[in-house]
Short mmCIF file of C-alpha atoms in Angstrom, two decimals:
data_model
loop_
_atom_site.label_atom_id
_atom_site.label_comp_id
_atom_site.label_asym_id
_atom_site.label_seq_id
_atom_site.Cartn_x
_atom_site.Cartn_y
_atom_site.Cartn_z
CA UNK A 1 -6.53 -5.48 -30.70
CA UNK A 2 -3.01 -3.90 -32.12
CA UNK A 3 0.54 -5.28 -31.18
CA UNK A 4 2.64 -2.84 -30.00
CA UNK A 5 6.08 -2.20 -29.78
CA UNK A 6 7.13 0.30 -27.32
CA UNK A 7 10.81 1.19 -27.72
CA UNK A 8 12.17 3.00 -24.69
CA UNK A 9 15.37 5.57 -24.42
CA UNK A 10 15.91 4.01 -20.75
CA UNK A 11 14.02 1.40 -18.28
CA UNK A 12 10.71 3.01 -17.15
CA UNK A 13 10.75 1.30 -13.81
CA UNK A 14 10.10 2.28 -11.44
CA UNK A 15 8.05 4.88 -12.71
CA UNK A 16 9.62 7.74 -10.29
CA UNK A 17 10.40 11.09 -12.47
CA UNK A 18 8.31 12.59 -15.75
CA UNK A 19 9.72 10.11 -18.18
CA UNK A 20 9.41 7.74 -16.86
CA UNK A 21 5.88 7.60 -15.14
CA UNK A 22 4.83 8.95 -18.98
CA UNK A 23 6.56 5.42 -20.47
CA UNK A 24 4.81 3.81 -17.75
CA UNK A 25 1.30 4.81 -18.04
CA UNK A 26 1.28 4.99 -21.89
CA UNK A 27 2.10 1.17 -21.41
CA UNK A 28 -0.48 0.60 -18.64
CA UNK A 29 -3.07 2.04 -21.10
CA UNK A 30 -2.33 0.15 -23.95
CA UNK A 31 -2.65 -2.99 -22.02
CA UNK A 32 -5.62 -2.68 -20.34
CA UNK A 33 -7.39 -1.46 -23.16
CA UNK A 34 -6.58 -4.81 -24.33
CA UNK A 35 -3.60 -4.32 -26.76
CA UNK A 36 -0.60 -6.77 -26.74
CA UNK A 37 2.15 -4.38 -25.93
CA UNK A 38 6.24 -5.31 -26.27
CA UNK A 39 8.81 -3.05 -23.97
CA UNK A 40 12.41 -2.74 -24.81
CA UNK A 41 14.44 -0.45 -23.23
CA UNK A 42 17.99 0.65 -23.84
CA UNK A 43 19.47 0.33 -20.31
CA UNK A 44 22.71 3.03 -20.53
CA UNK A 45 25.52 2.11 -18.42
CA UNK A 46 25.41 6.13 -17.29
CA UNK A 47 22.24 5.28 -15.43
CA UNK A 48 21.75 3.11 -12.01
CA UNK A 49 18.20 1.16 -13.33
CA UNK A 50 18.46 -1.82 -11.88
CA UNK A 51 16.60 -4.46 -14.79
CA UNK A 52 16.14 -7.09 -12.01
CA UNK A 53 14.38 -4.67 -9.84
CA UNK A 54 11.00 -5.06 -12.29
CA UNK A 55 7.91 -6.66 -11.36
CA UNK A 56 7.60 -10.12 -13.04
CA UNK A 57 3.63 -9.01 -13.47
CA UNK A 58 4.96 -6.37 -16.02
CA UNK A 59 7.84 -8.32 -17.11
CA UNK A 60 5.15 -10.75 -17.98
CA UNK A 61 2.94 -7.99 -19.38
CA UNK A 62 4.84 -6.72 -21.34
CA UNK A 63 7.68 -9.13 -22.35
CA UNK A 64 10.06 -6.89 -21.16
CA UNK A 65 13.40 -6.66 -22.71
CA UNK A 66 16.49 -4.55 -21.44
CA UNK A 67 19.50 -4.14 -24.19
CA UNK A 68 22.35 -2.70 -22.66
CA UNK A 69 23.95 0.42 -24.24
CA UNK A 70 27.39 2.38 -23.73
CA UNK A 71 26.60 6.14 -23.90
CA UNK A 72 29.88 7.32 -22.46
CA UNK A 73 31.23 10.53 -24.98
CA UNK A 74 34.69 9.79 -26.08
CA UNK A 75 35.74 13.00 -27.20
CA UNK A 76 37.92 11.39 -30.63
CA UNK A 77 34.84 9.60 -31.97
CA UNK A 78 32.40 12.92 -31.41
CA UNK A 79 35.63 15.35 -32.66
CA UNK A 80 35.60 12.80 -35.66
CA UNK A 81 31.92 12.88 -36.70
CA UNK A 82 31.94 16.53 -37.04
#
């Protein structure tokens, strides 16, 4: 048995476009092949996920985690870092 971290560029749930079916079932996998698997997800503030929309079967799972991000481009900051 491994313990896995799966880290997450947005909440895969529900699993309803390409990325996020692929986060989904990568996780599925790993847990019923008996691995102890850890999700956390950045959950951008550009993106309507609802957190408290998950199952508490996969929050359970998985010991879900959802860290809020800001991912809005400020044009100073990005002019700055070039």
């Amino acid at each position: 048995m491994m313990r896995v971290l799966q880290l997450c560029h947005r909440i895969p749930f529900p699993p309803s476009d390409g990325g996020s079916i692929a986060m989904h079932q990568i996780t599925r996998g790993l847990i019923d092949n008996g691995h102890e698997v850890k999700v956390i997800a950045l959950a951008p503030n550009t993106v309507k996920a609802d957190p408290a929309g998950i199952p508490s079967d996969y929050i359970r799972a998985t010991g879900f985690e959802a860290v809020p991000a800001d991912t809005r481009i400020r044009l100073l900051p990005a002019f700055l870092n070039l």
